[in-house]
Coordinates of C-alpha atoms and ligand atoms in Angstrom, one line a residue:
X1 CA -22.9 6.1 16.2
X2 CA -22.4 2.4 15.3
X3 CA -19.8 0.7 16.7
X4 CA -16.9 0.2 13.9
X5 CA -15.3 -3.0 13.5
X6 CA -12.6 -3.4 11.9
X7 CA -10.9 -6.4 10.2
X8 CA -7.3 -7.0 8.5
X9 CA -4.5 -9.1 8.2
X10 CA -2.3 -8.0 11.2
X11 CA -3.6 -5.7 14.2
X12 CA -1.7 -2.6 14.9
X13 CA -0.9 -3.2 19.0
X14 CA 0.0 -6.5 18.6
X15 CA 3.0 -5.3 15.9
X16 CA 5.3 -4.6 18.0
X17 CA 8.6 -2.1 17.1
X18 CA 6.6 -1.6 14.1
X19 CA 7.1 1.4 12.8
X20 CA 6.3 0.1 8.6
X21 CA 3.4 0.3 6.1
X22 CA 0.2 0.6 8.1
X23 CA 1.8 3.3 10.5
X24 CA -0.7 5.7 9.4
X25 CA -3.8 3.7 8.9
X26 CA -3.7 2.5 12.1
X27 CA -3.5 5.9 13.7
X28 CA -6.8 6.5 11.1
X29 CA -8.6 3.1 12.0
X30 CA -8.2 3.7 15.9
X31 CA -9.4 7.3 15.1
X32 CA -12.9 5.7 14.1
X33 CA -12.7 3.5 16.6
X34 CA -11.9 6.1 19.6
X35 CA -15.3 7.3 18.2
X36 CA -17.9 5.3 17.5
X37 CA -16.5 2.0 20.3
X38 CA -14.8 -0.3 18.0
X39 CA -13.1 -3.7 17.6
X40 CA -9.9 -4.8 15.7
X41 CA -9.8 -8.4 14.4
X42 CA -7.0 -10.3 12.4
X43 CA -3.8 -12.1 12.6
X44 CA -2.2 -12.1 15.8
X45 CA 1.2 -12.6 14.0
X46 CA 1.9 -15.5 15.8
X47 CA 2.3 -19.3 14.1
X48 CA 1.2 -22.0 16.8
X49 CA 1.0 -25.8 16.3
X50 CA -3.1 -25.7 17.1
X51 CA -5.9 -23.0 15.6
X52 CA -7.3 -20.9 18.3
X53 CA -10.6 -21.8 19.2
X54 CA -11.5 -18.0 19.6
X55 CA -9.7 -15.1 19.2
X56 CA -7.6 -13.6 21.8
X57 CA -9.8 -10.3 23.0
X58 CA -7.5 -7.1 24.2
X59 CA -9.8 -4.7 25.7
X60 CA -8.4 -0.6 25.7
X61 CA -11.0 2.0 26.9
X62 CA -13.6 1.9 23.7
X63 CA -11.7 -0.4 20.9
X64 CA -11.3 -4.0 21.9
X65 CA -8.0 -5.9 19.8
X66 CA -8.8 -9.4 18.6
X67 CA -6.7 -11.3 17.2
X68 CA -6.4 -14.9 16.1
X69 CA -3.3 -17.0 15.6
X70 CA -2.8 -19.2 12.4
X71 CA -1.1 -22.9 11.9
X72 CA 2.2 -23.3 9.7
X73 CA 0.0 -25.0 7.3
X74 CA -2.6 -21.4 7.4
X75 CA 0.6 -19.2 6.9
X76 CA 1.8 -21.9 4.2
X77 CA -1.4 -22.0 2.1
X78 CA -3.1 -19.0 2.7
X79 CA -0.8 -15.5 3.3
X80 CA 2.5 -17.0 1.4
X81 CA 0.8 -19.1 -0.7
X82 CA -2.7 -17.8 -2.2
X83 CA -2.7 -14.1 -0.8
X84 CA 1.0 -13.6 -1.6
X85 CA 1.8 -16.0 -4.1
X86 CA -1.0 -15.6 -6.9
X87 CA -3.4 -12.5 -5.5
X88 CA -0.7 -9.7 -4.6
X89 CA 1.6 -10.6 -8.0
X90 CA -1.6 -10.9 -10.6
X91 CA -3.3 -8.0 -9.3
X92 CA 0.4 -6.1 -9.6
X93 CA -0.2 -7.3 -13.2
X94 CA 2.2 -9.8 -13.1
X95 CA 1.1 -12.2 -14.0
X96 CA 4.9 -14.7 -14.5
X97 CA 5.1 -14.6 -10.9
X98 CA 2.1 -15.9 -10.2
X99 CA 2.0 -19.3 -8.6
X100 CA -1.3 -21.0 -8.4
X101 CA -3.1 -24.8 -7.1
X102 CA -5.5 -25.8 -5.2
X103 CA -4.3 -26.4 -1.9
X104 CA -3.8 -22.6 -1.7
X105 CA -6.7 -21.9 -2.6
X106 CA -8.8 -24.3 -0.7
X107 CA -6.8 -22.7 2.3
X108 CA -7.5 -19.5 1.6
X109 CA -11.3 -19.7 2.1
X110 CA -10.4 -22.1 4.8
X111 CA -8.8 -19.8 6.7
X112 CA -11.3 -16.7 5.7
X113 CA -14.0 -19.3 7.0
X114 CA -12.6 -19.8 10.0
X115 CA -11.7 -16.0 10.8
X116 CA -15.6 -15.1 9.8
X117 CA -17.1 -17.4 12.4
X118 CA -14.7 -16.1 15.2
X119 CA -15.6 -12.9 14.4
X120 CA -19.4 -13.6 14.9
X121 CA -19.3 -14.2 17.9
X122 CA -17.6 -10.5 18.6
X123 CA -20.3 -8.6 17.0
X124 CA -23.6 -6.5 17.5
X125 CA -26.3 -6.2 15.6
X126 CA -26.4 -2.6 14.7
X127 CA -22.3 -3.3 14.1
X128 CA -20.3 -1.1 11.0
X129 CA -17.8 -3.9 9.3
X130 CA -14.9 -2.9 7.4
X131 CA -12.9 -5.4 6.0
X132 CA -9.3 -4.1 4.1
X133 CA -7.8 -6.1 1.2
X134 CA -6.3 -8.8 -0.5
X135 CA -6.0 -11.1 2.7
X136 CA -10.3 -11.2 3.0
X137 CA -11.8 -10.9 -0.2
X138 CA -14.3 -13.7 1.2
X139 CA -14.7 -12.9 4.1
X140 CA -18.0 -11.0 3.9
X141 CA -19.5 -13.9 2.0
X142 CA -18.6 -16.3 4.5
X143 CA -20.1 -13.9 7.0
X144 CA -23.2 -13.7 5.6
X145 CA -23.5 -17.4 5.2
X146 CA -22.9 -17.7 8.7
X147 CA -26.5 -15.2 9.4
X148 CA -24.1 -11.8 9.9
X149 CA -26.3 -8.7 9.5
X150 CA -24.5 -5.8 9.8
X151 CA -23.5 -3.8 6.5
X152 CA -19.5 -5.1 5.2
X153 CA -17.9 -2.8 4.0
X154 CA -14.2 -3.6 2.4
X155 CA -11.5 -2.1 1.1
X156 CA -8.5 -3.2 -1.5
X157 CA -5.7 -1.6 -0.6
X158 CA -3.1 -2.2 -4.3
X159 CA -4.9 -2.7 -7.7
X160 CA -7.6 -4.4 -9.7
X161 CA -6.1 -6.1 -12.8
X162 CA -7.8 -5.7 -15.7
X163 CA -9.9 -8.0 -16.6
X164 CA -8.4 -10.4 -19.2
X165 CA -5.6 -10.8 -16.3
X166 CA -8.4 -11.6 -14.1
X167 CA -9.3 -14.3 -16.5
X168 CA -6.6 -17.0 -15.7
X169 CA -7.1 -17.0 -12.5
X170 CA -8.9 -20.2 -12.5
X171 CA -11.4 -19.3 -9.7
X172 CA -11.9 -15.6 -10.7
X173 CA -15.8 -15.9 -10.6
X174 CA -16.0 -17.0 -7.6
X175 CA -13.7 -14.7 -5.8
X176 CA -15.2 -11.9 -7.8
X177 CA -18.8 -13.4 -6.3
X178 CA -17.4 -13.5 -2.5
X179 CA -16.3 -10.0 -3.1
X180 CA -19.9 -8.6 -4.0
X181 CA -21.1 -10.0 -1.3
X182 CA -19.9 -6.8 0.7
X183 CA -22.6 -3.2 0.8
X184 CA -19.7 -1.0 -0.2
X185 CA -16.6 -2.3 -2.1
X186 CA -13.4 0.2 -2.5
X187 CA -10.7 0.8 -4.9
X188 CA -7.8 3.1 -5.1
X189 CA -8.5 4.5 -8.0
X190 CA -11.1 5.4 -10.8
X191 CA -8.7 2.8 -12.8
X192 CA -9.1 -0.2 -10.6
X193 CA -12.6 0.4 -10.5
X194 CA -13.0 0.7 -13.9
X195 CA -11.9 -2.4 -14.8
X196 CA -13.7 -4.2 -11.8
X197 CA -17.1 -2.5 -13.8
X198 CA -15.7 -3.9 -16.9
X199 CA -15.6 -7.8 -15.9
X200 CA -19.3 -7.5 -14.3
X201 CA -20.5 -5.9 -17.0
X202 CA -18.6 -8.5 -19.6
X203 CA -17.9 -11.2 -17.7
X204 CA -20.2 -11.7 -14.8
X205 CA -23.6 -10.2 -17.6
X206 CA -24.0 -7.6 -14.5
X207 CA -25.2 -4.6 -14.7
X208 CA -23.4 -0.7 -13.5
X209 CA -25.9 1.9 -12.9
X210 CA -24.7 5.3 -13.1
X211 CA -24.7 6.0 -9.3
X212 CA -21.8 3.5 -8.7
X213 CA -24.2 0.6 -7.9
X214 CA -24.1 -2.8 -9.4
X215 CA -26.0 -5.9 -9.9
X216 CA -24.9 -9.0 -10.0
X217 CA -25.4 -12.7 -9.0
X218 CA -29.1 -11.9 -8.1
X219 CA -28.1 -9.7 -5.8
X220 CA -27.1 -5.7 -5.1
X221 CA -23.9 -4.2 -4.1
X222 CA -22.2 0.0 -4.1
X223 CA -18.8 0.0 -5.6
X224 CA -16.1 3.3 -5.8
X225 CA -13.1 5.2 -5.6
X226 CA -11.9 6.4 -2.7
X227 CA -8.4 7.2 -2.8
X228 CA -6.5 6.8 0.3
X229 CA -4.1 9.6 1.6
X230 CA -2.1 10.5 5.1
X231 CA -1.7 12.8 8.0
X232 CA -0.7 15.8 6.0
X233 CA -0.4 18.2 9.0
X234 CA 0.8 15.3 11.0
X235 CA 3.7 14.4 8.8
X236 CA 4.2 18.4 7.6
X237 CA 4.9 18.3 11.7
X238 CA 7.0 15.7 11.9
X239 CA 9.6 16.3 8.8
X240 CA 9.4 20.5 10.0
X241 CA 10.1 19.1 13.8
X242 CA 12.8 16.1 12.7
X243 CA 15.1 18.9 10.1
X244 CA 16.9 19.6 13.3
X245 CA 17.2 16.1 14.8
X246 CA 20.9 14.4 15.5
X247 CA 19.6 11.9 12.6
X248 CA 18.6 15.0 10.0
X249 CA 22.6 16.8 11.1
X250 CA 24.1 14.0 10.6
X251 CA 23.0 13.2 7.5
X252 CA 23.5 16.5 6.0
X253 CA 26.8 16.2 7.4
X254 CA 28.1 13.3 5.6
X255 CA 26.0 14.6 1.9
X256 CA 28.9 18.0 2.6
X257 CA 26.9 19.6 -0.1
X258 CA 25.6 16.8 -2.8
X259 CA 22.7 16.7 -3.8
X260 CA 20.2 13.9 -2.3
X261 CA 17.6 11.7 -3.9
X262 CA 15.8 9.7 -1.8
X263 CA 13.2 5.7 -2.2
X264 CA 11.7 4.5 0.2
X265 CA 10.0 1.4 -0.4
X266 CA 9.7 -1.7 1.1
X267 CA 11.2 -4.2 -0.9
X268 CA 8.9 -6.0 -3.6
X269 CA 9.2 -6.5 -6.9
X270 CA 6.0 -4.6 -7.1
X271 CA 8.2 -1.4 -5.9
X272 CA 10.5 -1.0 -9.4
X273 CA 14.0 -1.0 -7.2
X274 CA 16.3 -2.8 -10.2
X275 CA 15.1 -0.2 -12.8
X276 CA 15.0 2.3 -9.9
X277 CA 18.8 2.2 -9.6
X278 CA 19.4 1.7 -13.5
X279 CA 18.1 4.9 -13.9
X280 CA 20.2 6.7 -11.5
X281 CA 23.1 4.9 -13.5
X282 CA 22.0 6.8 -16.6
X283 CA 22.1 9.4 -14.9
X284 CA 25.6 9.3 -13.5
X285 CA 26.7 8.2 -17.0
X286 CA 25.1 10.9 -19.4
X287 CA 25.3 13.4 -16.9
X288 CA 29.0 13.6 -15.8
X289 CA 28.2 16.7 -13.8
X290 CA 26.7 14.9 -11.6
X291 CA 29.0 12.6 -10.5
X292 CA 30.2 13.4 -7.5
X293 CA 28.1 15.9 -7.0
X294 CA 24.5 13.8 -5.8
X295 CA 23.5 10.9 -3.5
X296 CA 21.4 8.0 -3.6
X297 CA 19.6 7.5 -0.3
X298 CA 17.7 4.3 -1.0
X299 CA 15.4 2.8 1.9
X300 CA 14.4 -0.7 1.8
X301 CA 13.6 -2.9 4.9
X302 CA 13.0 -6.8 3.2
X303 CA 9.4 -8.0 3.7
X304 CA 8.2 -11.7 2.7
X305 CA 11.3 -12.7 2.6
X306 CA 10.8 -16.1 2.4
X307 CA 9.3 -16.1 -1.1
X308 CA 11.8 -17.0 -3.6
X309 CA 10.7 -14.3 -5.9
X310 CA 11.8 -11.6 -3.5
X311 CA 15.0 -13.4 -2.3
X312 CA 15.9 -13.8 -6.0
X313 CA 14.7 -9.3 -6.3
X314 CA 16.9 -8.4 -3.4
X315 CA 19.5 -9.9 -5.3
X316 CA 19.1 -7.9 -8.6
X317 CA 19.0 -4.9 -6.3
X318 CA 22.4 -5.6 -4.6
X319 CA 24.4 -6.3 -7.2
X320 CA 23.2 -3.0 -9.1
X321 CA 23.8 -1.1 -6.4
X322 CA 26.9 -2.8 -6.0
X323 CA 27.8 -2.1 -9.8
X324 CA 27.2 1.5 -9.2
X325 CA 29.5 2.6 -6.4
X326 CA 31.9 0.0 -8.5
X327 CA 32.1 1.6 -11.3
X328 CA 31.4 5.7 -10.2
X329 CA 32.8 6.0 -6.6
X330 CA 35.7 7.9 -5.1
X331 CA 37.3 7.6 -2.4
X332 CA 35.7 10.6 -0.6
X333 CA 32.1 9.5 -2.5
X334 CA 29.8 6.7 -2.3
X335 CA 26.6 6.6 -5.2
X336 CA 24.3 4.9 -3.5
X337 CA 23.4 4.2 0.1
X338 CA 21.3 1.1 0.0
X339 CA 20.3 0.4 3.7
X340 CA 18.0 -3.0 4.2
X341 CA 15.8 -1.8 7.3
X342 CA 12.8 0.0 9.2
X343 CA 13.3 3.8 10.2
X344 CA 11.3 5.6 12.8
X345 CA 8.8 7.8 11.6
X346 CA 10.4 10.4 12.9
X347 CA 13.2 9.6 11.6
X348 CA 11.8 9.2 8.0
X349 CA 9.7 12.2 7.9
X350 CA 13.2 14.4 7.9
X351 CA 15.2 12.6 5.5
X352 CA 12.3 12.7 3.0
X353 CA 12.1 16.7 3.7
X354 CA 16.3 17.0 3.3
X355 CA 15.5 15.3 0.1
X356 CA 15.8 17.8 -2.8
X357 CA 14.4 15.0 -5.0
X358 CA 11.8 11.9 -4.1
X359 CA 12.4 8.8 -6.6
X360 CA 9.0 6.6 -6.4
X361 CA 8.9 4.8 -9.7
X362 CA 7.0 1.2 -8.8
X363 CA 6.5 -0.7 -11.7
X364 CA 2.5 -1.0 -10.2
X365 CA 1.1 0.6 -6.8
X366 CA -2.9 0.6 -5.2
X367 CA -1.9 4.3 -4.6
X368 CA 1.8 4.5 -2.8
X369 CA 2.0 6.4 0.3
X370 CA 5.1 7.4 0.2
X371 CA 4.8 10.0 -2.8
X372 CA 1.8 11.8 -0.5
X373 CA 4.9 11.0 2.4
X374 CA 7.6 12.7 0.5
X375 CA 4.6 15.8 -0.5
X376 CA 3.7 16.8 2.8
X377 CA 7.2 16.9 4.8
X378 CA 8.7 19.3 2.2
X379 CA 10.0 23.0 3.0
X380 CA 7.0 25.0 1.7
X381 CA 10.0 28.2 0.5
X382 CA 12.4 25.6 -0.7
X383 CA 10.2 21.9 -2.0
X384 CA 12.1 19.5 -3.4
X385 CA 10.7 17.6 -6.8
X386 CA 8.6 14.3 -6.4
X387 CA 9.8 12.3 -9.4
X388 CA 6.5 9.7 -9.5
X389 CA 6.0 6.7 -12.1
X390 CA 2.4 6.8 -13.6
X391 CA 1.9 3.5 -12.6
X392 CA 1.6 4.4 -9.2
X393 CA -1.5 5.4 -8.1
X394 CA -1.0 8.5 -6.5
X395 CA 0.1 9.8 -9.8
X396 CA -3.3 10.2 -10.3
X397 CA -3.5 13.2 -7.6
X398 CA 0.3 14.2 -7.7
X399 CA 0.0 15.9 -10.8
X400 CA 2.6 18.5 -10.0
X401 CA 5.1 16.4 -10.0
X402 CA 7.8 15.1 -13.0
X403 CA 5.3 12.0 -13.6
X404 CA 7.0 8.9 -15.9
X405 CA 7.0 5.3 -17.3
X406 CA 9.6 3.7 -15.2
X407 CA 10.0 0.9 -17.7
X408 CA 12.3 3.6 -19.9
X409 CA 15.2 4.0 -17.9
X410 CA 17.1 6.9 -20.2
X411 CA 13.8 8.8 -19.4
X412 CA 13.7 8.5 -15.7
X413 CA 17.7 9.6 -16.1
X414 CA 16.5 12.5 -17.9
X415 CA 14.2 13.0 -15.5
X416 CA 16.5 13.2 -12.3
X417 CA 18.3 15.9 -14.0
X418 CA 15.7 17.8 -14.8
X419 CA 14.3 17.5 -11.0
X420 CA 18.0 18.0 -9.6
X421 CA 18.2 21.1 -11.8
X422 CA 14.7 22.8 -11.3
X423 CA 14.4 26.1 -10.3
X424 CA 12.9 27.4 -6.8
X425 CA 9.7 29.1 -8.1
X426 CA 8.7 25.9 -10.6
X427 CA 9.8 23.6 -7.8
X428 CA 7.4 25.8 -5.3
X429 CA 4.7 26.3 -8.0
X430 CA 4.6 22.6 -8.9
X431 CA 5.0 21.9 -5.1
X432 CA 1.7 24.0 -4.1
X433 CA -1.0 23.1 -5.5
X434 CA -0.2 19.2 -4.4
X435 CA 0.1 20.2 -0.7
X436 CA -3.1 22.1 -1.5
X437 CA -4.8 18.6 -2.5
X438 CA -2.6 16.7 0.7
X439 CA -3.8 19.3 3.2
X440 CA -8.1 18.8 1.9
X441 CA -8.4 15.6 0.9
X442 CA -5.9 13.4 4.2
X443 CA -6.5 10.4 5.8
X444 CA -9.6 11.4 7.6
X445 CA -10.8 12.9 4.3
X446 CA -10.9 9.6 3.3
X447 CA -11.9 7.2 6.3
X448 CA -14.9 9.6 6.7
X449 CA -15.6 9.4 3.1
X450 CA -15.9 5.7 2.9
X451 CA -18.0 5.4 6.2
X452 CA -20.5 7.6 5.1
X453 CA -21.2 6.1 1.6
X454 CA -20.6 2.7 4.0
X455 CA -23.2 3.8 6.4
X456 CA -25.5 5.2 3.3
X457 CA -25.5 2.3 2.1
X458 CA -28.3 -0.2 1.6
X459 CA -27.8 -4.0 3.6
X460 CA -27.8 -6.3 1.4
X461 CA -28.9 -9.3 5.1
X462 CA -32.0 -6.7 4.9
X463 CA -33.2 -7.1 1.5
Ligands
ADQ501 P1 2.4 -0.5 -0.2 O1 2.6 -1.4 0.1 O2 3.4 -0.8 1.9 O3 1.0 -0.3 0.8 P2 3.2 2.2 0.9 O4 1.7 3.2 0.0 O5 4.1 2.9 0.0 O6 3.2 1.2 0.4 O7 3.4 2.4 1.9 C1 4.4 2.5 2.6 C2 5.0 2.7 4.2 O8 5.5 1.8 5.1 C3 4.3 4.0 4.2 O9 3.6 4.8 4.6 C4 5.3 4.8 4.6 O10 6.7 6.2 5.3 C5 6.5 3.2 5.7 N1 7.9 2.9 5.7 C6 8.0 2.2 4.3 N2 9.3 1.6 4.4 C7 9.9 2.4 5.9 C8 10.8 2.2 6.7 N3 12.2 1.4 6.6 N4 10.9 2.8 7.5 C9 9.6 3.3 8.2 N5 8.8 3.1 7.4 C10 9.0 3.2 6.4 C11 0.2 -1.0 0.4 C12 -0.3 -0.8 -1.0 C13 0.5 1.0 -1.2 C14 -1.4 1.9 -1.0 C15 -1.4 1.5 1.2 C16 -2.3 2.2 1.6 O11 0.6 -1.3 -2.1 O12 0.3 0.4 -2.7 O13 -1.0 3.2 -1.0 O14 -0.8 0.3 1.0 O15 -3.3 2.0 1.2

């Protein structure tokens, strides 16, 4: 089997003490690289005065971890600038928050070109390269320009925006042209795939064939949806074990028999936290019976705190949480417990298992793994209810959830009331189908499906 080279902004082992975003994914990619041998390549997380001339390589068994440092200018323009102040908001339909500048766009390209040139010497002819996410859209084109003849795949973890939104990006054509340098392009959902195909047909004048092939810009590539999943069996096991942990016991005792609603999200404006809190406020205001009887645990570790939009959103969330507690709390009950910190995976899965309701209401999300983890963490005989935004990619698969529109504050409040009072039979029935689906289509199935498609895709460099 050919070696697998994984490229992502952050490389797992460098992220010491990390408990967050790439936990499950890191394990899945490491699994594939352990089987095939491979290299994991990306940013070290360090900012240094001078650009790295070559990658720092650490070898452990069959996997080499190769990382590069960034200069402050690279970080500002590539990471904070174009990736997180243009692509991230725009691809999450937040045109109002995009802050485009030619300087940042140039920095994004400069870093992509630099990463491609430092990766090339590490590649063997028969390697298969899998690039992850919006930080590295042009990486494949730079690799090709520099003479790479390897098979190149790309997976986008965030949504692909509708054509009319993408057209607001001044360099949209160059970006899509670069994306099409990959031999396989993976999206989270059919909706994302259709939006991409529409751009190819209507804006780029290309052709979309029924088998997923795309002919455009004088070349041919393949685009498909590969909805990412979780390690279902592992999450179920972690949650089962954690049920009797000290933290879970403490949480349970502190609830004193009240029902628990839990939300777990990076503190990001895409996750709909203000709207979620307002929906909970509506529940307490309109359904007096729940006052004193329910607790919302919102876990929200800060992310990208150096960006003004994130700071502003954080203040808004804190204000609403404060209002709810100020307005409804009793001397022996706080309606909201709001925590800005990470937890060990096992602790978190234990908390999800204890929760009567998993509240996942992003305004837009590529997939949302917390929704899937909530389902996998439930006790089969007495599962809780998932309340899930229709705008999370996961809503296409998790149809046993109560699907809500996160902009409809009162509607979400009503769904919360329905979830809290749902019969055990209905809960089991809804949960069963979702759990079966997640057991069949787990993270390994996702990874293998992408790899099988990449292995089978024709390589543009060989044409
Ligand atoms: P994220 O936007 O980070 O991921 P999500 O899919 O929910 O969102 O994944 C977050 C992960 O971090 C989950 O596994 C969760 O358990 C973990 N996590 C969150 N808070 C934590 C905490 N306080 N302590 C410990 N762990 C925590 C992006 C896209 C998503 C897409 C994923 C994967 O935005 O749409 O689903 O990539 O492709």
